[in-house]
PDB file of C-alpha atoms in Angstrom:
ATOM      1  CA  MET A 430      19.232 -11.723  53.730  1.00 77.00           C
ATOM      2  CA  THR A 431      20.455  -7.474  54.248  1.00 85.00           C
ATOM      3  CA  ILE A 432      23.513  -8.945  51.528  1.00 86.00           C
ATOM      4  CA  SER A 433      21.775 -10.869  49.426  1.00 86.00           C
ATOM      5  CA  VAL A 434      18.977  -7.280  48.758  1.00 86.00           C
ATOM      6  CA  ILE A 435      22.742  -5.343  48.399  1.00 89.00           C
ATOM      7  CA  LEU A 436      24.143  -7.381  46.127  1.00 88.00           C
ATOM      8  CA  THR A 437      20.873  -7.725  43.689  1.00 86.00           C
ATOM      9  CA  VAL A 438      20.877  -4.370  43.866  1.00 87.00           C
ATOM     10  CA  PHE A 439      24.260  -3.637  42.958  1.00 86.00           C
ATOM     11  CA  ILE A 440      24.103  -5.898  40.010  1.00 86.00           C
ATOM     12  CA  GLY A 441      20.951  -4.580  38.745  1.00 83.00           C
ATOM     13  CA  PHE A 442      22.529  -1.001  38.984  1.00 83.00           C
ATOM     14  CA  ALA A 443      25.209  -2.338  37.737  1.00 84.00           C
ATOM     15  CA  GLY A 444      23.284  -3.692  34.514  1.00 82.00           C
ATOM     16  CA  GLY A 445      21.279  -1.055  33.632  1.00 79.00           C
ATOM     17  CA  LEU A 446      24.663   0.422  33.581  1.00 77.00           C
ATOM     18  CA  ALA A 447      25.900  -1.284  31.276  1.00 79.00           C
ATOM     19  CA  VAL A 448      22.349  -1.321  28.965  1.00 78.00           C
ATOM     20  CA  GLY A 449      21.621   2.364  29.216  1.00 77.00           C
ATOM     21  CA  SER A 450      25.509   3.217  27.973  1.00 74.00           C
ATOM     22  CA  GLY A 451      25.645   0.774  25.418  1.00 75.00           C
ATOM     23  CA  PHE A 452      22.514   2.063  24.030  1.00 76.00           C
ATOM     24  CA  VAL A 453      23.751   5.912  24.464  1.00 74.00           C
ATOM     25  CA  ALA A 454      26.538   5.335  22.909  1.00 73.00           C
ATOM     26  CA  PHE A 455      25.408   3.481  19.411  1.00 72.00           C
ATOM     27  CA  LEU A 456      23.455   6.362  19.142  1.00 73.00           C
ATOM     28  CA  THR A 457      25.266   8.670  19.677  1.00 72.00           C
ATOM     29  CA  VAL A 458      28.879   7.272  18.719  1.00 71.00           C
ATOM     30  CA  LEU A 459      26.756   5.873  14.854  1.00 73.00           C
ATOM     31  CA  GLY A 460      24.835   8.696  14.439  1.00 77.00           C
ATOM     32  CA  ILE A 461      21.953   6.484  14.390  1.00 75.00           C
ATOM     33  CA  ILE A 462      19.067  10.167  14.940  1.00 80.00           C
ATOM     34  CA  PRO A 463      21.163  12.433  12.143  1.00 83.00           C
ATOM     35  CA  ARG A 464      21.295  10.455   9.815  1.00 79.00           C
ATOM     36  CA  LEU A 465      17.558   8.607  10.215  1.00 78.00           C
ATOM     37  CA  THR A 466      15.916  12.912   9.869  1.00 85.00           C
ATOM     38  CA  GLN A 467      18.485  12.897   7.212  1.00 85.00           C
ATOM     39  CA  LEU A 468      16.723   9.753   5.428  1.00 80.00           C
ATOM     40  CA  THR A 469      13.450  11.101   6.001  1.00 83.00           C
ATOM     41  CA  LYS A 470      14.487  14.134   4.788  1.00 88.00           C
ATOM     42  CA  THR A 471      13.378  16.508   8.660  1.00 88.00           C
ATOM     43  CA  MET A 472      16.133  17.399   9.911  1.00 87.00           C
ATOM     44  CA  LYS A 473      14.146  19.949  12.084  1.00 90.00           C
ATOM     45  CA  MET A 474      12.047  17.733  13.665  1.00 88.00           C
ATOM     46  CA  ILE A 475      15.864  16.323  15.207  1.00 85.00           C
ATOM     47  CA  HIS A 476      14.175  17.137  18.631  1.00 88.00           C
ATOM     48  CA  PHE A 477      11.725  15.317  18.786  1.00 89.00           C
ATOM     49  CA  TYR A 478      13.191  11.900  17.383  1.00 85.00           C
ATOM     50  CA  GLU A 479      15.580  12.744  20.339  1.00 82.00           C
ATOM     51  CA  VAL A 480      12.400  12.936  23.013  1.00 87.00           C
ATOM     52  CA  ALA A 481      10.911  10.303  21.381  1.00 85.00           C
ATOM     53  CA  VAL A 482      13.255   7.857  22.339  1.00 81.00           C
ATOM     54  CA  ILE A 483      13.818   9.577  25.110  1.00 82.00           C
ATOM     55  CA  ILE A 484      10.624   8.467  26.355  1.00 87.00           C
ATOM     56  CA  GLY A 485      10.146   5.728  24.303  1.00 81.00           C
ATOM     57  CA  ALA A 486      13.265   4.287  27.423  1.00 80.00           C
ATOM     58  CA  LEU A 487      11.836   5.646  30.570  1.00 83.00           C
ATOM     59  CA  THR A 488       8.453   3.966  29.320  1.00 85.00           C
ATOM     60  CA  GLY A 489       9.883   0.680  28.743  1.00 79.00           C
ATOM     61  CA  GLY A 490      11.717   0.732  31.719  1.00 79.00           C
ATOM     62  CA  PHE A 491       8.598   1.096  33.567  1.00 82.00           C
ATOM     63  CA  ILE A 492       6.507  -1.083  32.429  1.00 80.00           C
ATOM     64  CA  SER A 493       9.793  -3.898  32.387  1.00 77.00           C
ATOM     65  CA  LEU A 494      10.442  -2.752  35.610  1.00 79.00           C
ATOM     66  CA  ASN A 495       6.270  -3.099  37.103  1.00 83.00           C
ATOM     67  CA  ASP A 496       3.487  -5.708  35.898  1.00 80.00           C
ATOM     68  CA  TYR A 497       1.620  -3.292  33.983  1.00 76.00           C
ATOM     69  CA  THR A 498      -1.079  -4.310  31.117  1.00 77.00           C
ATOM     70  CA  MET A 499      -2.668  -2.320  29.540  1.00 76.00           C
ATOM     71  CA  HIS A 500      -6.175  -2.997  27.808  1.00 85.00           C
ATOM     72  CA  LEU A 501      -6.562  -1.850  24.660  1.00 86.00           C
ATOM     73  CA  THR A 502      -8.753  -3.010  21.682  1.00 89.00           C
ATOM     74  CA  PRO A 503      -7.746  -3.351  18.243  1.00 86.00           C
ATOM     75  CA  ILE A 504      -8.691  -1.089  17.369  1.00 90.00           C
ATOM     76  CA  VAL A 505      -6.430   1.135  19.397  1.00 89.00           C
ATOM     77  CA  LEU A 506      -3.739  -1.671  19.451  1.00 87.00           C
ATOM     78  CA  ILE A 507      -3.441  -1.379  15.488  1.00 88.00           C
ATOM     79  CA  PRO A 508      -2.041   2.577  14.654  1.00 91.00           C
ATOM     80  CA  ILE A 509       0.560   1.643  17.959  1.00 87.00           C
ATOM     81  CA  GLY A 510       1.598  -1.191  16.356  1.00 86.00           C
ATOM     82  CA  LEU A 511       2.192   0.366  12.676  1.00 88.00           C
ATOM     83  CA  SER A 512       4.122   3.669  14.292  1.00 87.00           C
ATOM     84  CA  SER A 513       6.614   1.919  16.171  1.00 85.00           C
ATOM     85  CA  GLY A 514       7.023  -0.623  13.794  1.00 84.00           C
ATOM     86  CA  ILE A 515       7.323   1.549  11.330  1.00 85.00           C
ATOM     87  CA  PHE A 516      10.501   3.761  13.968  1.00 80.00           C
ATOM     88  CA  ILE A 517      11.862   0.890  14.623  1.00 81.00           C
ATOM     89  CA  GLY A 518      12.092  -0.506  10.601  1.00 80.00           C
ATOM     90  CA  LEU A 519      13.441   3.361  10.092  1.00 77.00           C
ATOM     91  CA  LEU A 520      16.029   2.946  12.580  1.00 74.00           C
ATOM     92  CA  ALA A 521      17.233  -0.164  11.768  1.00 76.00           C
ATOM     93  CA  ALA A 522      17.929   1.159   8.447  1.00 75.00           C
ATOM     94  CA  ALA A 523      19.813   4.713   9.372  1.00 70.00           C
ATOM     95  CA  LEU A 524      21.980   2.126  11.285  1.00 70.00           C
ATOM     96  CA  THR A 525      22.176  -0.004   8.193  1.00 70.00           C
ATOM     97  CA  GLU A 526      23.350   3.001   6.131  1.00 69.00           C
ATOM     98  CA  VAL A 527      25.286   4.263   8.275  1.00 65.00           C
ATOM     99  CA  LEU A 528      27.651   1.203   8.731  1.00 66.00           C
ATOM    100  CA  ASN A 529      27.352  -0.218   4.591  1.00 74.00           C
ATOM    101  CA  VAL A 530      26.064  -2.545   5.958  1.00 72.00           C
ATOM    102  CA  PHE A 531      24.137  -4.379   2.200  1.00 73.00           C
ATOM    103  CA  PRO A 532      26.553  -3.059  -0.134  1.00 77.00           C
ATOM    104  CA  ILE A 533      29.552  -5.366   1.777  1.00 76.00           C
ATOM    105  CA  LEU A 534      27.445  -8.247   1.836  1.00 73.00           C
ATOM    106  CA  ALA A 535      26.284  -7.715  -1.814  1.00 76.00           C
ATOM    107  CA  LYS A 536      30.047  -7.992  -1.997  1.00 80.00           C
ATOM    108  CA  ARG A 537      30.823 -10.994  -0.087  1.00 80.00           C
ATOM    109  CA  ILE A 538      27.833 -13.070  -1.869  1.00 79.00           C
ATOM    110  CA  GLY A 539      29.220 -12.159  -4.967  1.00 80.00           C
ATOM    111  CA  ILE A 540      25.713  -9.799  -6.005  1.00 77.00           C
ATOM    112  CA  ASP A 541      27.402  -6.533  -6.555  1.00 75.00           C
ATOM    113  CA  GLY A 542      25.109  -5.065  -9.397  1.00 76.00           C
ATOM    114  CA  GLN A 543      21.837  -6.219  -7.755  1.00 79.00           C
ATOM    115  CA  ILE A 544      21.635  -4.716  -4.348  1.00 77.00           C
ATOM    116  CA  VAL A 545      17.521  -4.239  -4.431  1.00 79.00           C
ATOM    117  CA  VAL A 546      17.479  -8.046  -4.905  1.00 80.00           C
ATOM    118  CA  LEU A 547      19.436  -8.463  -1.866  1.00 77.00           C
ATOM    119  CA  ILE A 548      16.955  -5.852  -0.091  1.00 78.00           C
ATOM    120  CA  MET A 549      13.941  -6.902  -1.283  1.00 83.00           C
ATOM    121  CA  ALA A 550      14.626 -10.274  -0.167  1.00 83.00           C
ATOM    122  CA  ILE A 551      14.713  -9.362   3.487  1.00 80.00           C
ATOM    123  CA  VAL A 552      12.366  -7.336   3.342  1.00 82.00           C
ATOM    124  CA  PHE A 553       9.938  -9.799   1.888  1.00 88.00           C
ATOM    125  CA  GLY A 554      11.610 -12.130   4.886  1.00 87.00           C
ATOM    126  CA  LYS A 555      11.800 -10.009   7.324  1.00 83.00           C
ATOM    127  CA  ILE A 556       7.775  -9.619   6.078  1.00 84.00           C
ATOM    128  CA  PHE A 557       6.605 -13.704   5.484  1.00 87.00           C
ATOM    129  CA  GLY A 558       8.877 -14.258   8.212  1.00 86.00           C
ATOM    130  CA  SER A 559       6.231 -11.935  10.675  1.00 82.00           C
ATOM    131  CA  LEU A 560       3.199 -13.224   9.332  1.00 84.00           C
ATOM    132  CA  PHE A 561       4.235 -16.660  10.222  1.00 84.00           C
ATOM    133  CA  HIS A 562       5.079 -16.102  13.411  1.00 83.00           C
ATOM    134  CA  TRP A 563       2.231 -14.109  14.282  1.00 79.00           C
ATOM    135  CA  LEU A 564      -0.336 -16.983  12.790  1.00 82.00           C
ATOM    136  CA  TYR A 565       1.169 -19.859  13.576  1.00 80.00           C
ATOM    137  CA  LEU A 566       2.946 -19.257  17.036  1.00 76.00           C
ATOM    138  CA  VAL A 567       0.958 -16.465  18.023  1.00 72.00           C
ATOM    139  CA  TYR A 568      -2.394 -17.098  17.529  1.00 68.00           C
ATOM    140  CA  GLN A 569      -2.509 -20.800  18.507  1.00 61.00           C
TER     141      GLN A 569
END
């Protein structure tokens, strides 16, 4: 019994170190946060972005390790969800900008001069997919 507990603790700790190291490497090697501040023209507030990522990671880890639920009204949840979605969207935009994903994808599928069409197709696909998920699958 004691060996299984020690093994579980060791595997959990090793997994946490691996995920944490990957997350830090993702943010630092690719330069996601500095690029995000360049895109939004908020270089003076880079420390707030860094603190937001750290607090978000710690809060997410705390909530996932504990059985914690927040009982909030939809009026409070709407701005929280909107802010979270905007931040994650900006983070994803910074990642694709850093990696030059859209020009490479446009060249591979043969629409070099129409990157705006490609981006709008991805945006509308995400919007319609999210609406379908939330309106059809979640509220059944």
